PDB file of C-alpha atoms in Angstrom:
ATOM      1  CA  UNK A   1      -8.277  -6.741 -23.056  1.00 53.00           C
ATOM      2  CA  UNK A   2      -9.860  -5.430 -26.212  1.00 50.00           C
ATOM      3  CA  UNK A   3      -6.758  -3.931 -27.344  1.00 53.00           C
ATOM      4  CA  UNK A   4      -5.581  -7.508 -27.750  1.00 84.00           C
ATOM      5  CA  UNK A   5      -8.501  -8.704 -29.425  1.00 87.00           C
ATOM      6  CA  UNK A   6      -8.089  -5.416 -31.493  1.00 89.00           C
ATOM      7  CA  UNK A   7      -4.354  -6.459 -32.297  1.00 91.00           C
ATOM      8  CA  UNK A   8      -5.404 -10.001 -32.906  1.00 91.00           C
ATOM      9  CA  UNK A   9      -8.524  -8.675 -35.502  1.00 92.00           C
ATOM     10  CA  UNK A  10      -5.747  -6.122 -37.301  1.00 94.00           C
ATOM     11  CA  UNK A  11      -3.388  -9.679 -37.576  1.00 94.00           C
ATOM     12  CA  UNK A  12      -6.449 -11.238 -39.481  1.00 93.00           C
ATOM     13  CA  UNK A  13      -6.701  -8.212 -41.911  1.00 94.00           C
ATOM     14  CA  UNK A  14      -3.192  -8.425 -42.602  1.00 93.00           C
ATOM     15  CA  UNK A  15      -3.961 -12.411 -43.602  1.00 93.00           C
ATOM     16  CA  UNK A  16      -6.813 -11.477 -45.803  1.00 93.00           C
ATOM     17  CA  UNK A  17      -4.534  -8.485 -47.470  1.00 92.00           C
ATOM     18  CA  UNK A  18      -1.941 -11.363 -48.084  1.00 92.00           C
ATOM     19  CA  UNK A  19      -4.417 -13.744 -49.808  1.00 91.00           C
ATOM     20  CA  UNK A  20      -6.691 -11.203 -51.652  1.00 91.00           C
ATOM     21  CA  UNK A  21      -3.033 -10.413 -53.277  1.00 91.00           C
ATOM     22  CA  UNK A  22      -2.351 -13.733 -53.658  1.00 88.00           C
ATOM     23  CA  UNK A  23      -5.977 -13.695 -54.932  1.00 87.00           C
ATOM     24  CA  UNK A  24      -4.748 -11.241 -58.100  1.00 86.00           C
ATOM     25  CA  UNK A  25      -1.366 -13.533 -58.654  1.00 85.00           C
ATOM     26  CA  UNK A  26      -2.690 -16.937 -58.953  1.00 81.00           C
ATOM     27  CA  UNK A  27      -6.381 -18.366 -60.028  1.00 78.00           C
ATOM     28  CA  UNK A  28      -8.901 -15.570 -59.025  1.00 75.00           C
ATOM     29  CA  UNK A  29     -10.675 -18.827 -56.870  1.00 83.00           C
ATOM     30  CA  UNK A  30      -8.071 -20.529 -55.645  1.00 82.00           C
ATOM     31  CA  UNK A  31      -7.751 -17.778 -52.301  1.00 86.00           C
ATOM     32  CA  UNK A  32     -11.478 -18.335 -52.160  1.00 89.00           C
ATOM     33  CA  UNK A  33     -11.785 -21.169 -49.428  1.00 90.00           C
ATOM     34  CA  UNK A  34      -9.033 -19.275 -47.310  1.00 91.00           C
ATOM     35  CA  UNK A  35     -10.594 -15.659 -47.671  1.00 91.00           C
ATOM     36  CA  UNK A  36     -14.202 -17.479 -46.118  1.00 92.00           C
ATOM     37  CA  UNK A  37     -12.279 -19.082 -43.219  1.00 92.00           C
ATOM     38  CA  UNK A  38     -10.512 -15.667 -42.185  1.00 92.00           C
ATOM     39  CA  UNK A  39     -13.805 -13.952 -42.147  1.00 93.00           C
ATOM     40  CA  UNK A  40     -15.220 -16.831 -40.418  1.00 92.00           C
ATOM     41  CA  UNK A  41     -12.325 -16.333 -37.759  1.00 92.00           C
ATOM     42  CA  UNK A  42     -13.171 -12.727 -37.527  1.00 92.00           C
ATOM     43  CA  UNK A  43     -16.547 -12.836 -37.164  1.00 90.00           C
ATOM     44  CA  UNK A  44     -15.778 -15.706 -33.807  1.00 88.00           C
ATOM     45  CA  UNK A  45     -12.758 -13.528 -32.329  1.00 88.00           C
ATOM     46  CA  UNK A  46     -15.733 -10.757 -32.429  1.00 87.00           C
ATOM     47  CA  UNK A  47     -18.455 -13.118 -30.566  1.00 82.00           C
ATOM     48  CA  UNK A  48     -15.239 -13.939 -28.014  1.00 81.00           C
ATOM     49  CA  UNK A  49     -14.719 -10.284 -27.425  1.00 81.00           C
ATOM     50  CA  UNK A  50     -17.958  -9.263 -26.776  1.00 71.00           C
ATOM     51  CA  UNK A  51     -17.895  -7.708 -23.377  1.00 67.00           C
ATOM     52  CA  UNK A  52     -21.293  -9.645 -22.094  1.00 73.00           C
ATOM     53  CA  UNK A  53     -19.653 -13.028 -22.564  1.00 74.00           C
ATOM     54  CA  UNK A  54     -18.902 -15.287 -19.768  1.00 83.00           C
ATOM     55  CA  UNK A  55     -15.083 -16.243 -19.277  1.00 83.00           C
ATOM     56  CA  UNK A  56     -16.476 -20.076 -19.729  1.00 84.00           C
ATOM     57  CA  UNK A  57     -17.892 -18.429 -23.539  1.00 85.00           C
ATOM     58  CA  UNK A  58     -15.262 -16.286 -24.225  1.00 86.00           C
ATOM     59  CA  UNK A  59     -12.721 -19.066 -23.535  1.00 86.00           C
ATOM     60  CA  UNK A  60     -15.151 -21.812 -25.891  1.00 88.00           C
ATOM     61  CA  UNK A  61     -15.297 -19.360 -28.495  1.00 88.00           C
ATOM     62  CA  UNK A  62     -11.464 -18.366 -28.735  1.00 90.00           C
ATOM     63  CA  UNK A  63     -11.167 -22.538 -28.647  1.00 91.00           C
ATOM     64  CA  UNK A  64     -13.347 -22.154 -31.583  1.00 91.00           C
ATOM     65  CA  UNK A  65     -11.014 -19.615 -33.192  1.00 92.00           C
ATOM     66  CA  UNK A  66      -7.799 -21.641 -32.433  1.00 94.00           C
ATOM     67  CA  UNK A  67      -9.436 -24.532 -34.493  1.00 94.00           C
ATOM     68  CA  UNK A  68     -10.964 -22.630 -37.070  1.00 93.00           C
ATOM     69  CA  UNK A  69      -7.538 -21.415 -37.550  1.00 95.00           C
ATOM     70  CA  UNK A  70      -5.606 -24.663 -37.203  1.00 96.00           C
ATOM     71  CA  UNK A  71      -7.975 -25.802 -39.943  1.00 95.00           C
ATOM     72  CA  UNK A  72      -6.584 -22.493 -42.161  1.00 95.00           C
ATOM     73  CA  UNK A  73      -3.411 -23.385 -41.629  1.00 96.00           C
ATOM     74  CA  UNK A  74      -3.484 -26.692 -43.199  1.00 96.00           C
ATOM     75  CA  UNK A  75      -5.520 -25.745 -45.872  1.00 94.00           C
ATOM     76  CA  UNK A  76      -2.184 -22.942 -46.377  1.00 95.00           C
ATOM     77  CA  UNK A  77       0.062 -25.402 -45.812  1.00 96.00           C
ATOM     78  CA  UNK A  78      -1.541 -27.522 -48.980  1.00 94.00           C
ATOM     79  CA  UNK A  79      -1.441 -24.262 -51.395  1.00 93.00           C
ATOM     80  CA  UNK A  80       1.985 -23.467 -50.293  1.00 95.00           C
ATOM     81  CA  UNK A  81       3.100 -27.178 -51.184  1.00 96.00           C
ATOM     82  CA  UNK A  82       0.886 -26.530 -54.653  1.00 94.00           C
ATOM     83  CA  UNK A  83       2.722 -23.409 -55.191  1.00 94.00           C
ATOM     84  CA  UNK A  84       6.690 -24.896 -54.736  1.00 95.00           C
ATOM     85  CA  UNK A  85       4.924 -27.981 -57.409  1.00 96.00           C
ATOM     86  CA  UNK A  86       4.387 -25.539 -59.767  1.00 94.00           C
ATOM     87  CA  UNK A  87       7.488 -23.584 -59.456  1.00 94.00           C
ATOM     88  CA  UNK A  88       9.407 -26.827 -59.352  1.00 94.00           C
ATOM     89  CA  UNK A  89       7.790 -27.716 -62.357  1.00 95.00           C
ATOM     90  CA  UNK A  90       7.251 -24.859 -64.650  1.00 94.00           C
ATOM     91  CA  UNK A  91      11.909 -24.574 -64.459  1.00 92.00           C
ATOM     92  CA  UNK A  92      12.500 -28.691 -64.428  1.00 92.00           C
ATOM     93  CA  UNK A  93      16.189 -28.949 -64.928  1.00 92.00           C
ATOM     94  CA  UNK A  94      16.579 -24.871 -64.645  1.00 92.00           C
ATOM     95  CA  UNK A  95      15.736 -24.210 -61.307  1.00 91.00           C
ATOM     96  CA  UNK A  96      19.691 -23.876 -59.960  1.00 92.00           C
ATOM     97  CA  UNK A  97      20.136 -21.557 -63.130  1.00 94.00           C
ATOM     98  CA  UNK A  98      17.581 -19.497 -62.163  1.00 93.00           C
ATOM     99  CA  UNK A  99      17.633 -19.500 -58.788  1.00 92.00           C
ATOM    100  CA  UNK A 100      21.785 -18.232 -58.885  1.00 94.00           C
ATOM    101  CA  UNK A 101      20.340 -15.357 -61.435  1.00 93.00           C
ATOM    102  CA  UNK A 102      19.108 -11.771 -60.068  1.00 95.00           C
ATOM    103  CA  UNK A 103      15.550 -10.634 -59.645  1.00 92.00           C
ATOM    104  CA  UNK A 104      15.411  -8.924 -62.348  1.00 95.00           C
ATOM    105  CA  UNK A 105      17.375 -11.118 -64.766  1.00 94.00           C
ATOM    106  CA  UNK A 106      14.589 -14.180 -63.134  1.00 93.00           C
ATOM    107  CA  UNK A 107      11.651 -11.958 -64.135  1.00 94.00           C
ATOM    108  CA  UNK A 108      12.769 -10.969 -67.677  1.00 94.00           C
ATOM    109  CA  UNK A 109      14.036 -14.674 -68.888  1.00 93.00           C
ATOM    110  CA  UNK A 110      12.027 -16.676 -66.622  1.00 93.00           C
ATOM    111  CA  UNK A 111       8.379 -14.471 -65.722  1.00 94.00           C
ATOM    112  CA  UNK A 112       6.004 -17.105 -64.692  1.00 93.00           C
ATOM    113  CA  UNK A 113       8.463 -19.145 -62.583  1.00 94.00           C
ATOM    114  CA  UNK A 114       9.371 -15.657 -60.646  1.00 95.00           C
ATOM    115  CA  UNK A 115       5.539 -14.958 -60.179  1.00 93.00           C
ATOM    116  CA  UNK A 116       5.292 -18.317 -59.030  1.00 93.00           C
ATOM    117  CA  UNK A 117       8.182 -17.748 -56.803  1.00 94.00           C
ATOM    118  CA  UNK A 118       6.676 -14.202 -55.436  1.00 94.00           C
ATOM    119  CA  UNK A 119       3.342 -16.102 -54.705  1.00 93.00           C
ATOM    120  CA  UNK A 120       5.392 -18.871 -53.038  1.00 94.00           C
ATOM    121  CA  UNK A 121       7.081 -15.640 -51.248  1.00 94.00           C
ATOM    122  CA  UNK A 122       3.285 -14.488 -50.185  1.00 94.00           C
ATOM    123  CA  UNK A 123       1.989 -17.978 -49.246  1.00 94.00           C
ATOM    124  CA  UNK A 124       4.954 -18.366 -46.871  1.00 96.00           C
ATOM    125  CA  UNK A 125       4.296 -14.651 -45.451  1.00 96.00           C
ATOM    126  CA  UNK A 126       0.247 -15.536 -44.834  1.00 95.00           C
ATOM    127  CA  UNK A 127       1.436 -18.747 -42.734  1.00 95.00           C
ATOM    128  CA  UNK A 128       4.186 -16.444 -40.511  1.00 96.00           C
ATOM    129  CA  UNK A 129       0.359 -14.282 -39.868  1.00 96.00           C
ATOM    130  CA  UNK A 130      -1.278 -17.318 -39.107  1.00 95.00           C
ATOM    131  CA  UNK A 131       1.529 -18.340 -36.616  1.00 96.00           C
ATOM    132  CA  UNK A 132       1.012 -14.810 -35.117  1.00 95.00           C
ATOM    133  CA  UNK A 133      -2.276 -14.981 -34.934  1.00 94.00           C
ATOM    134  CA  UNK A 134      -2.544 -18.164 -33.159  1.00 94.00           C
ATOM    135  CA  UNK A 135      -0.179 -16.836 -30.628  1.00 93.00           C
ATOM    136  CA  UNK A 136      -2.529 -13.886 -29.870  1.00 92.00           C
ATOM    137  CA  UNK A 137      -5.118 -16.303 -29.410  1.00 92.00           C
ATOM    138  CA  UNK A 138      -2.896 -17.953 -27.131  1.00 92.00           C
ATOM    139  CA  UNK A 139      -2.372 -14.864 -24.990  1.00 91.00           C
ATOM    140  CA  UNK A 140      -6.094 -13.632 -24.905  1.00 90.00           C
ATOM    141  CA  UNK A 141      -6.915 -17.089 -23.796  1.00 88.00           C
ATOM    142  CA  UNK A 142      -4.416 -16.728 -21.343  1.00 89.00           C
ATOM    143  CA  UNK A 143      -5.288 -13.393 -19.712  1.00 88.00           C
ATOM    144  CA  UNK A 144      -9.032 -14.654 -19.367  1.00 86.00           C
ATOM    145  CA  UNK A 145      -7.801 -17.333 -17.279  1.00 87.00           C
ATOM    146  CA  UNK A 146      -5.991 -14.934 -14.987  1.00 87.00           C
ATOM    147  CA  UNK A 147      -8.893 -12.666 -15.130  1.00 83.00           C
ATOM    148  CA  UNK A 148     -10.735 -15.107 -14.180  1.00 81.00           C
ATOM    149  CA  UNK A 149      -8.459 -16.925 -11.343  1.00 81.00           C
ATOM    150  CA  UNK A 150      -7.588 -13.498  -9.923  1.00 79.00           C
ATOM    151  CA  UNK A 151     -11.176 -12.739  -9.366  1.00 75.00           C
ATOM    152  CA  UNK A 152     -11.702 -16.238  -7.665  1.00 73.00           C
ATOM    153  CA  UNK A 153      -8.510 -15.542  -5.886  1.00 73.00           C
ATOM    154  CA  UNK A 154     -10.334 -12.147  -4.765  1.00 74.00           C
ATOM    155  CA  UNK A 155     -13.803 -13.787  -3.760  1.00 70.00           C
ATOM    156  CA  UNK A 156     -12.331 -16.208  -1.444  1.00 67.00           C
ATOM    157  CA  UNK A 157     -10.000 -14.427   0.804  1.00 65.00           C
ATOM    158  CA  UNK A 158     -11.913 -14.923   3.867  1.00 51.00           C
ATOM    159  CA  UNK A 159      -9.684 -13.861   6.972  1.00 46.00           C
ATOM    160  CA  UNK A 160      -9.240 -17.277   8.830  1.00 47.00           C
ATOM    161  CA  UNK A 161      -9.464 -17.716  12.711  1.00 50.00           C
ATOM    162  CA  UNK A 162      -5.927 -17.049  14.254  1.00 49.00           C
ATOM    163  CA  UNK A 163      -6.169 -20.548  15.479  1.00 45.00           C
ATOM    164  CA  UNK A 164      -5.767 -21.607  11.759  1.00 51.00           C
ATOM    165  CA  UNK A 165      -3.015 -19.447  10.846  1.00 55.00           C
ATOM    166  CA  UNK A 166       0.344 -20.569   9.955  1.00 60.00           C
ATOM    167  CA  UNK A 167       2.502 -17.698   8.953  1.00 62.00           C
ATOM    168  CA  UNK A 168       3.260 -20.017   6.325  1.00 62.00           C
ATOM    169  CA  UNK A 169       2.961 -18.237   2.797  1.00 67.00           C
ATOM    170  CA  UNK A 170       2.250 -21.045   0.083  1.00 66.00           C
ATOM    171  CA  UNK A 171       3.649 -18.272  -2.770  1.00 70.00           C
ATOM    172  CA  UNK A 172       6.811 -17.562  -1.098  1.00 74.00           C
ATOM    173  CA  UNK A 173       7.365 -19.726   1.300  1.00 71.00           C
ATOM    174  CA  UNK A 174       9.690 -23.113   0.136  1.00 73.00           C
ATOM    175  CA  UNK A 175       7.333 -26.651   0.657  1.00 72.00           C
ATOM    176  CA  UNK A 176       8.433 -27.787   4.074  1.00 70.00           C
ATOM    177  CA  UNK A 177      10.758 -30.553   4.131  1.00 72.00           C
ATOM    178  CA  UNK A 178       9.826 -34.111   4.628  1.00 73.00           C
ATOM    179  CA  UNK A 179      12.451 -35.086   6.700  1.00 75.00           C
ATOM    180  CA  UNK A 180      12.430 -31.775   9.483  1.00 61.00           C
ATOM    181  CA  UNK A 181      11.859 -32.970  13.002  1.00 58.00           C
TER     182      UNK A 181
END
């Protein structure tokens, strides 16, 4: 199970690689408020991991995570809207032009608008992490809950008296019919 939270942690660090670039390409604060939450995220997918934990903790922490990251995404979703604004705005009437030129015909005529557009290109690539990283939440979350029904499953096996038994086999055995004699 740590490998998962490992793969989860390395999907985080690709998130913060993606905004600290981002970082470098648009206002040196404006990643600020996203780079906080990530670490924020890391530092409660390592409290969920930690081996000690309950299932009930592990499971209220990674709910933690899957919030704290819900909250991230909308806060990406806002910049990524801000970004397409400012593209949209800095070509006005141009934008067709320059979106039928090549890349590098955009980025010697038109610079800003392609760094906008690269940024754009980034924000959109952060959010496809986020996705990701919500899904791995997903599946730890999952796997503790089979952890934790297989080891209830395992605890209550109690042979029954053969008075009780049915031969009937509730996992592989079709419901019985309402209507059989």
């Amino acid at each position: 199970m740590t490998t998962d939270y490992a793969a989860v942690q390395q999907q985080i660090q690709s998130a913060v690689h993606l905004l600290t670039d981002l970082q470098t390409r648009l206002a040196p604060s404006a990643m600020n408020a996203g780079l906080a939450a990530l670490e924020e995220l890391s530092a409660q997918l390592e409290q969920a991991s930690g081996g000690q934990a309950s299932p009930d903790a592990q499971r209220a922490a990674l709910a933690q995570c899957q919030q704290r990251l819900r909250d991230l995404s909308d806060w990406l979703d806002r910049k990524k809207t801000e970004v397409a604004e400012a593209y949209r705005q800095s070509l006005g009437a141009e934008k067709d032009t320059f979106e039928a030129m090549q890349a590098q015909e955009q980025e010697q005529l038109h610079p800003i608008p392609y760094r906008i557009r690269q940024s754009f290109g980034l924000v959109s690539a952060a959010g496809d992490v986020l996705v990701s990283i919500g899904s791995g939440l997903q599946d730890l979350s999952g796997s503790i809950e089979r952890q934790t029904l297989n080891t209830l499953e395992q605890s209550a096996q109690v042979e029954s008296p053969a008075s009780l038994q049915t031969g009937f086999d509730s996992d592989t055995d079709p419901a019985p019919s309402p209507y059989s004699p």
